mmCIF file of C-alpha atoms in Angstrom:
data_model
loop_
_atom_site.group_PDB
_atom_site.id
_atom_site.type_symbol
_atom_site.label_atom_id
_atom_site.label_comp_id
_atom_site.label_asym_id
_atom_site.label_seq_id
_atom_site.Cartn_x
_atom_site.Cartn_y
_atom_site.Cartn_z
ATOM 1 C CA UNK A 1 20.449 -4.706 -0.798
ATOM 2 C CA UNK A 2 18.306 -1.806 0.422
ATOM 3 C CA UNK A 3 14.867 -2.389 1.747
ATOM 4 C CA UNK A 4 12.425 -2.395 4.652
ATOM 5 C CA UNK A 5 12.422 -5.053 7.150
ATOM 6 C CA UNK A 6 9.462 -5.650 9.622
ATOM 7 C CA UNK A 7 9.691 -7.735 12.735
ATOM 8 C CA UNK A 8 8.821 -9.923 14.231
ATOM 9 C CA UNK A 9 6.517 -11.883 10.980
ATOM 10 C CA UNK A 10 4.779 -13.497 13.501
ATOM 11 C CA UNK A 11 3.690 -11.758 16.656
ATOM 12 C CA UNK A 12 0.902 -12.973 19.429
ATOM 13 C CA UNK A 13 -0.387 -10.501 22.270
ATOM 14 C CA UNK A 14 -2.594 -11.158 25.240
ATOM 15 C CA UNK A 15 -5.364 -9.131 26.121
ATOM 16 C CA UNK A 16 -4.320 -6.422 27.756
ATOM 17 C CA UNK A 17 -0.786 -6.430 26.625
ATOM 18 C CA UNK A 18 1.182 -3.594 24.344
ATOM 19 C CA UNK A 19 3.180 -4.833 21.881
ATOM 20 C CA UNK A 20 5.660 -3.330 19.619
ATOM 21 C CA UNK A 21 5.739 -3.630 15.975
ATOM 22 C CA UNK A 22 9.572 -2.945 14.454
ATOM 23 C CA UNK A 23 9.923 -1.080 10.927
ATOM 24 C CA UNK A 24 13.291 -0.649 9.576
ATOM 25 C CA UNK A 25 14.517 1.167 6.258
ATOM 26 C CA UNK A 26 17.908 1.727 4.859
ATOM 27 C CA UNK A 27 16.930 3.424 1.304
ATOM 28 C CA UNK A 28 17.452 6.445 2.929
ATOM 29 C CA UNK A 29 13.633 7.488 2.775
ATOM 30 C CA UNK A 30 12.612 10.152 3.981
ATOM 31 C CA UNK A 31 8.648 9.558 5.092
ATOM 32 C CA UNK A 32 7.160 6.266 6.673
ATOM 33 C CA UNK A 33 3.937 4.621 7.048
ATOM 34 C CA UNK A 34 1.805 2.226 9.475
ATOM 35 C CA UNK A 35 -1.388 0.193 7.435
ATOM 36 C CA UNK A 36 -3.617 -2.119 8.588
ATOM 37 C CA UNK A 37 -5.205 -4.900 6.051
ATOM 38 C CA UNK A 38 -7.867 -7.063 7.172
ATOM 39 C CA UNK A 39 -9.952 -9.071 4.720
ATOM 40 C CA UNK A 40 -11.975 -6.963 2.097
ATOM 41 C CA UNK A 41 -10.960 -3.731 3.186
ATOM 42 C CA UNK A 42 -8.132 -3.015 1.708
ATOM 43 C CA UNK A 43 -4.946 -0.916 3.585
ATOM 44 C CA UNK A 44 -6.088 1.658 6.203
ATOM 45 C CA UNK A 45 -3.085 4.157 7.027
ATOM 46 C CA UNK A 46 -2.759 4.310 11.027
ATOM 47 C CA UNK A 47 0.448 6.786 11.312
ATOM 48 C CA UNK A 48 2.309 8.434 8.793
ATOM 49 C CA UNK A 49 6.121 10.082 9.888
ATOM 50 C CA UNK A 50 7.594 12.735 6.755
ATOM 51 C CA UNK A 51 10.815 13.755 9.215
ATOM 52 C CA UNK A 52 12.334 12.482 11.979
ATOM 53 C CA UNK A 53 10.825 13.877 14.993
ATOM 54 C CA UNK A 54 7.401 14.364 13.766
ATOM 55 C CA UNK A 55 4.338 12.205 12.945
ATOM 56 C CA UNK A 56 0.873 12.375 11.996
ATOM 57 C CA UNK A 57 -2.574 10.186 12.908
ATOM 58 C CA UNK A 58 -4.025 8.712 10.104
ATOM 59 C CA UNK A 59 -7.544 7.480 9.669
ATOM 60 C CA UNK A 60 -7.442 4.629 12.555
ATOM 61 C CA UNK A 61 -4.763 6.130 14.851
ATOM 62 C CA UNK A 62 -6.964 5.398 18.084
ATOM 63 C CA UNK A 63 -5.239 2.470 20.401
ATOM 64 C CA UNK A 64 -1.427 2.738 18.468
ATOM 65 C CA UNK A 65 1.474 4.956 18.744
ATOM 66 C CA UNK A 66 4.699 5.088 17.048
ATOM 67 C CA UNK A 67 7.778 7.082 17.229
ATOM 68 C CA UNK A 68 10.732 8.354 15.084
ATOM 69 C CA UNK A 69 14.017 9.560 16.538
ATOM 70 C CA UNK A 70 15.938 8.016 13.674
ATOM 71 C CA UNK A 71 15.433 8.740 10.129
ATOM 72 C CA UNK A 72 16.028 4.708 9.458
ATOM 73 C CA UNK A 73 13.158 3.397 12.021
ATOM 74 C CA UNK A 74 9.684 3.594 12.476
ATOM 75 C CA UNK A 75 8.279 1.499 15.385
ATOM 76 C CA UNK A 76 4.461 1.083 15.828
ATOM 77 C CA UNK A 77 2.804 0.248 19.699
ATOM 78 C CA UNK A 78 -0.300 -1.443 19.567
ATOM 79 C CA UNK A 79 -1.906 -0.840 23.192
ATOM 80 C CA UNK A 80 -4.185 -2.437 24.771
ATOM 81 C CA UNK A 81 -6.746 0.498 24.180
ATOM 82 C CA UNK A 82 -6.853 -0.967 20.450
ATOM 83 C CA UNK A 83 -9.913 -3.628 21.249
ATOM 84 C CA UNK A 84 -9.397 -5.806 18.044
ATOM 85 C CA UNK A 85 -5.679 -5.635 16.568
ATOM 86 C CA UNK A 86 -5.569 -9.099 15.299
ATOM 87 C CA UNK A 87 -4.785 -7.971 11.249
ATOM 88 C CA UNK A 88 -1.566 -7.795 9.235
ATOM 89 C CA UNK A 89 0.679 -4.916 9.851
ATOM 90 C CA UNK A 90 2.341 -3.254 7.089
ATOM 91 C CA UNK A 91 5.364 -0.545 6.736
ATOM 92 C CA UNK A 92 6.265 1.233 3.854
ATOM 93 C CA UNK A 93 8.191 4.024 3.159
ATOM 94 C CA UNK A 94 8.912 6.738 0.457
ATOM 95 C CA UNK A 95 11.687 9.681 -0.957
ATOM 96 C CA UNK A 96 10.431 12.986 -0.623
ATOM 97 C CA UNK A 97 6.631 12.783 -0.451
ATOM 98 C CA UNK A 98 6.640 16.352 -1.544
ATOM 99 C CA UNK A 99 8.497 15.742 -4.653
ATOM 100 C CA UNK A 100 6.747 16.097 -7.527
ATOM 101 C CA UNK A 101 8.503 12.705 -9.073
ATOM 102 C CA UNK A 102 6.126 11.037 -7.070
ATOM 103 C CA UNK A 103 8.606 8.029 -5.941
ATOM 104 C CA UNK A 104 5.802 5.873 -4.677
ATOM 105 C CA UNK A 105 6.067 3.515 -1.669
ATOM 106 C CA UNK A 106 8.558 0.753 -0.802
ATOM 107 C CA UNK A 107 6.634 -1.502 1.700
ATOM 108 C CA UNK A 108 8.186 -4.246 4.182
ATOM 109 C CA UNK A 109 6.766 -7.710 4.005
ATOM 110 C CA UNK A 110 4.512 -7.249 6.875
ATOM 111 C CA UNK A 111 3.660 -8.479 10.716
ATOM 112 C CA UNK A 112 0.824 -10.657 11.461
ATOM 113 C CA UNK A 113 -0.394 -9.981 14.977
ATOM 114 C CA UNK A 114 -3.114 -12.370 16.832
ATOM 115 C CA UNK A 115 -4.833 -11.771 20.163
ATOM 116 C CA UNK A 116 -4.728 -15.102 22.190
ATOM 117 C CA UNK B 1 -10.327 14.757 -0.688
ATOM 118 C CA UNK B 2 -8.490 11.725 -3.267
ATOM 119 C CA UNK B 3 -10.267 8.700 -3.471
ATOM 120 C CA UNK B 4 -10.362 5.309 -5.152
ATOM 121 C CA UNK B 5 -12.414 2.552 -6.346
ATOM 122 C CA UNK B 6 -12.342 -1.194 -7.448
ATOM 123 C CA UNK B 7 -14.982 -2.441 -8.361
ATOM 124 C CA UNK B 8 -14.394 -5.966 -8.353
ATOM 125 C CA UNK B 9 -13.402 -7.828 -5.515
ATOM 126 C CA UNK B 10 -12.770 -10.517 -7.205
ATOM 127 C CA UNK B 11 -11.653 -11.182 -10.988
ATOM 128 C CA UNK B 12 -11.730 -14.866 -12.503
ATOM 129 C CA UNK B 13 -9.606 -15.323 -15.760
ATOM 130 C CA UNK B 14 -8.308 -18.476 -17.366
ATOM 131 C CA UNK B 15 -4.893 -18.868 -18.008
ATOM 132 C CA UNK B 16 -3.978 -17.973 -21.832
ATOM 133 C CA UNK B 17 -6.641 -15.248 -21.742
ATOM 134 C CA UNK B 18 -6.489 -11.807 -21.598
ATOM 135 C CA UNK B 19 -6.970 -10.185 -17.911
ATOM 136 C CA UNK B 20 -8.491 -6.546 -16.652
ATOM 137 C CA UNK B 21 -8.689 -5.169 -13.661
ATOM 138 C CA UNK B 22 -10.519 -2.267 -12.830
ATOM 139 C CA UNK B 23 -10.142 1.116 -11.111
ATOM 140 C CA UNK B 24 -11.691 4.358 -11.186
ATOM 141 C CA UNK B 25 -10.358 7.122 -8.962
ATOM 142 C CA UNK B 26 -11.414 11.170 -7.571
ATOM 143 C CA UNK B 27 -9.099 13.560 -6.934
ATOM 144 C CA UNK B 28 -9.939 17.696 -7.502
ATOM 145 C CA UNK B 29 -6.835 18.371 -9.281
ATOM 146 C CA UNK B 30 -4.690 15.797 -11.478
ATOM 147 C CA UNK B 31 -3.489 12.637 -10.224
ATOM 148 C CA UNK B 32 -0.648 9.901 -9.820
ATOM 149 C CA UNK B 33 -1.714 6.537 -10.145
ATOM 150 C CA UNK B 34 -0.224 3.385 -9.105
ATOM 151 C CA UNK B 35 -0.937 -0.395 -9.353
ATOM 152 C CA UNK B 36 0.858 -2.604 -6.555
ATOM 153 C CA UNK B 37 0.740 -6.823 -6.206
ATOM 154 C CA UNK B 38 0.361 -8.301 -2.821
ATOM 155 C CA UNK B 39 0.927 -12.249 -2.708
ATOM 156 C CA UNK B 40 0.134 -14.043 0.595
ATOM 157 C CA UNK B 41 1.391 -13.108 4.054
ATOM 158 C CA UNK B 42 4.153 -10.709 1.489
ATOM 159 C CA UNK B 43 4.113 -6.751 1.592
ATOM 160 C CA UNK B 44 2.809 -4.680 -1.479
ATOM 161 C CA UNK B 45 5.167 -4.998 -4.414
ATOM 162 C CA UNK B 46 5.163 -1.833 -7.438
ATOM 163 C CA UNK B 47 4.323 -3.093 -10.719
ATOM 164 C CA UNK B 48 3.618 0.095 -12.454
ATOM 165 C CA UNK B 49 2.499 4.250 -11.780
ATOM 166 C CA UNK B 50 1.726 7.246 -14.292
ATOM 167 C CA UNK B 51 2.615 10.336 -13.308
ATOM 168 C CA UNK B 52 2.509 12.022 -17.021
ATOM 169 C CA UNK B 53 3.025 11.627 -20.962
ATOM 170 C CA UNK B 54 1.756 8.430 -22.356
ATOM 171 C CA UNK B 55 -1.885 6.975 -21.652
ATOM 172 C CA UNK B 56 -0.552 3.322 -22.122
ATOM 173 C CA UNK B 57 1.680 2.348 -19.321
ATOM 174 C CA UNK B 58 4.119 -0.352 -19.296
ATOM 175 C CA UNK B 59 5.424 -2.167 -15.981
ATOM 176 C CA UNK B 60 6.760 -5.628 -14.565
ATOM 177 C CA UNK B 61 5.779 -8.987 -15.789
ATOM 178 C CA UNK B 62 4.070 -7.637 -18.900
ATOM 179 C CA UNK B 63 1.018 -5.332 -17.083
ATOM 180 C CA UNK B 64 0.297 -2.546 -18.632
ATOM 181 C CA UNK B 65 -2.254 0.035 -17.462
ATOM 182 C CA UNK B 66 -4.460 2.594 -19.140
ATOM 183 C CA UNK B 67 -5.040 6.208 -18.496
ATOM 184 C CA UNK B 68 -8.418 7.492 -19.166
ATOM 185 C CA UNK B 69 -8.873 10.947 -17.983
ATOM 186 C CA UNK B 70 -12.587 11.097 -18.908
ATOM 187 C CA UNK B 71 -13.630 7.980 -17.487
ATOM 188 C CA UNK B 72 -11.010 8.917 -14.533
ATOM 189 C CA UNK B 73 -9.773 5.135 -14.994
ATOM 190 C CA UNK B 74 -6.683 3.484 -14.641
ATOM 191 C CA UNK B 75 -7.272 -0.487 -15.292
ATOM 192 C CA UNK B 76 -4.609 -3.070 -15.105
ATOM 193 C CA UNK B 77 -4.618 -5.350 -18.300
ATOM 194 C CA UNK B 78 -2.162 -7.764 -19.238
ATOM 195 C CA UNK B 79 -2.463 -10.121 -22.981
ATOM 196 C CA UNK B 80 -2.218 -13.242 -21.786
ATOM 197 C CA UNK B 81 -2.680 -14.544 -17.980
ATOM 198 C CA UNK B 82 -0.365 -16.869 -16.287
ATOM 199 C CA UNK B 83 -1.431 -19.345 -13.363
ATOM 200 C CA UNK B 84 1.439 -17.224 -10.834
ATOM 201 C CA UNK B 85 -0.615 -14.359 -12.113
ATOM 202 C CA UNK B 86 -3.096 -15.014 -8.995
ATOM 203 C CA UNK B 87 -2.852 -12.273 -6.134
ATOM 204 C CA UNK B 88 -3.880 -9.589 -4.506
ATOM 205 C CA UNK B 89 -4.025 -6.523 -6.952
ATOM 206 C CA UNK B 90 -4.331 -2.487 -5.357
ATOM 207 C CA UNK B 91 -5.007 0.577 -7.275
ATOM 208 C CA UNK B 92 -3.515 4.101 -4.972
ATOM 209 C CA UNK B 93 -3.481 7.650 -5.998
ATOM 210 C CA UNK B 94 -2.350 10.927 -4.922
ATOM 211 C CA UNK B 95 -3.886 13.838 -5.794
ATOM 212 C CA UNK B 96 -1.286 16.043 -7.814
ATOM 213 C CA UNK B 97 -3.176 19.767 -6.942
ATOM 214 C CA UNK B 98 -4.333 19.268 -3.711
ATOM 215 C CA UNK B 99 -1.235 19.058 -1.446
ATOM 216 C CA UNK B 100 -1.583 15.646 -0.731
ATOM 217 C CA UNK B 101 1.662 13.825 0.088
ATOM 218 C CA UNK B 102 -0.128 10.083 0.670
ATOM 219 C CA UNK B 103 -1.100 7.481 -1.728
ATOM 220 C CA UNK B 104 -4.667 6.494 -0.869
ATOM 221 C CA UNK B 105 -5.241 2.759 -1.834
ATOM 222 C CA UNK B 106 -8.196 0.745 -2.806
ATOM 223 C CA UNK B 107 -9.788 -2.422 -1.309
ATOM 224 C CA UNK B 108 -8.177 -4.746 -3.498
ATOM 225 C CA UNK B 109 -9.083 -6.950 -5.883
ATOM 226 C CA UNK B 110 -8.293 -10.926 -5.913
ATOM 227 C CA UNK B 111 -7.024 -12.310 -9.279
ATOM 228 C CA UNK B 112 -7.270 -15.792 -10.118
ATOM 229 C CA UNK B 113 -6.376 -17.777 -12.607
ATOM 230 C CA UNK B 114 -7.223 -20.809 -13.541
ATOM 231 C CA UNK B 115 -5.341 -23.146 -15.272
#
């Protein structure tokens, strides 16, 4: 079955540690996304990828990066210039985001990262 | 710039009754809407979007969400609640007109329902 997997679920970083989050699609999608949930506010879009080779910050981009040289994978670094990443990481991807069928977003089931 | 709103972070229904939950959006041209579902330590799961046509939109597990240009609304309704009901619910648009190629979601809004 297609779908997005995220790994690890479970994921623990020491201070001053990077850590790498994995995102992996095989719908054939052609954009991917980063959020961020913590409690009460919602999803907050950290990086957002429409090709392969190209990405854009999104509103919290400050402490991650990411990279895409394959269309199928979507990896997210959380450095240690990010002072507070303990949330829940999510991935999600989409078809053409310029389409005007408006697809809407398949989204993997998440990694929970916690600062020890 | 697309934006929207819920209202309620929380929503307490029993079960048997009917359920709303409520979201209001801004965008400068027209918009797609979308409901999702998020259950515990899970990703975001579709339940329903409009993108045209009908007002009254019909999705998974018998939701249903209304259209209301006017009130720029798009509330999540369902006749009769069920216990497995309870979850995490998130309105998103995209703003048809503007160029936008991103679903902006709301903060959420916790369902639960009692039995």
């Amino acid at each position: 079955d297609g779908g997005i997997t995220q790994s690890p679920k479970y994921l623990f970083r020491k201070e001053g540690q990077n850590v790498t989050l994995s995102c992996e699609q095989n719908l054939n999608h052609d954009a991917m996304y980063w959020y961020r949930q913590d409690p009460g506010q919602g999803l907050r879009l950290i990086y957002y990828s429409q090709i392969v080779n190209d990405f854009q910050k999104g509103d919290i981009a400050e402490g991650y990066s990411v990279s895409r040289e394959k269309k199928e994978s979507f990896p997210l670094t959380v450095t240690s210039a990010q002072k507070n990443p303990t949330a829940f990481y999510l991935c999600a991807s989409t078809r053409d985001p310029t389409s005007s069928k408006t697809y809407g977003y398949t989204f993997g089931s998440g990694t929970r990262l916690t600062v020890v | 710039a697309q934006s929207v709103a819920q209202p309620e972070d929380q929503v307490n229904v029993a079960e048997g009754n009917p359920l709303t939950v409520k979201c209001t959006y801004s965008v400068s041209g027209n918009p797609y809407l979308f409901w999702y579902v998020q259950y515990p330590n899970r990703g975001l799961q579709f339940l329903l979007k409009y993108i045209t046509g009908d007002n009254l939109v019909k999705g998974s597990y018998g939701f249903e969400a209304e259209f209301n240009k006017s009130q720029t609304s798009f509330h999540l309704k369902k006749p009769s609640a069920l216990v497995s009901d309870s979850a995490l619910y998130f309105c998103a648009v995209r703003d048809r007109g503007a160029g936008s190629y991103q679903l902006t979601f709301g903060k959420g809004t916790k369902l639960s329902v009692i039995p």
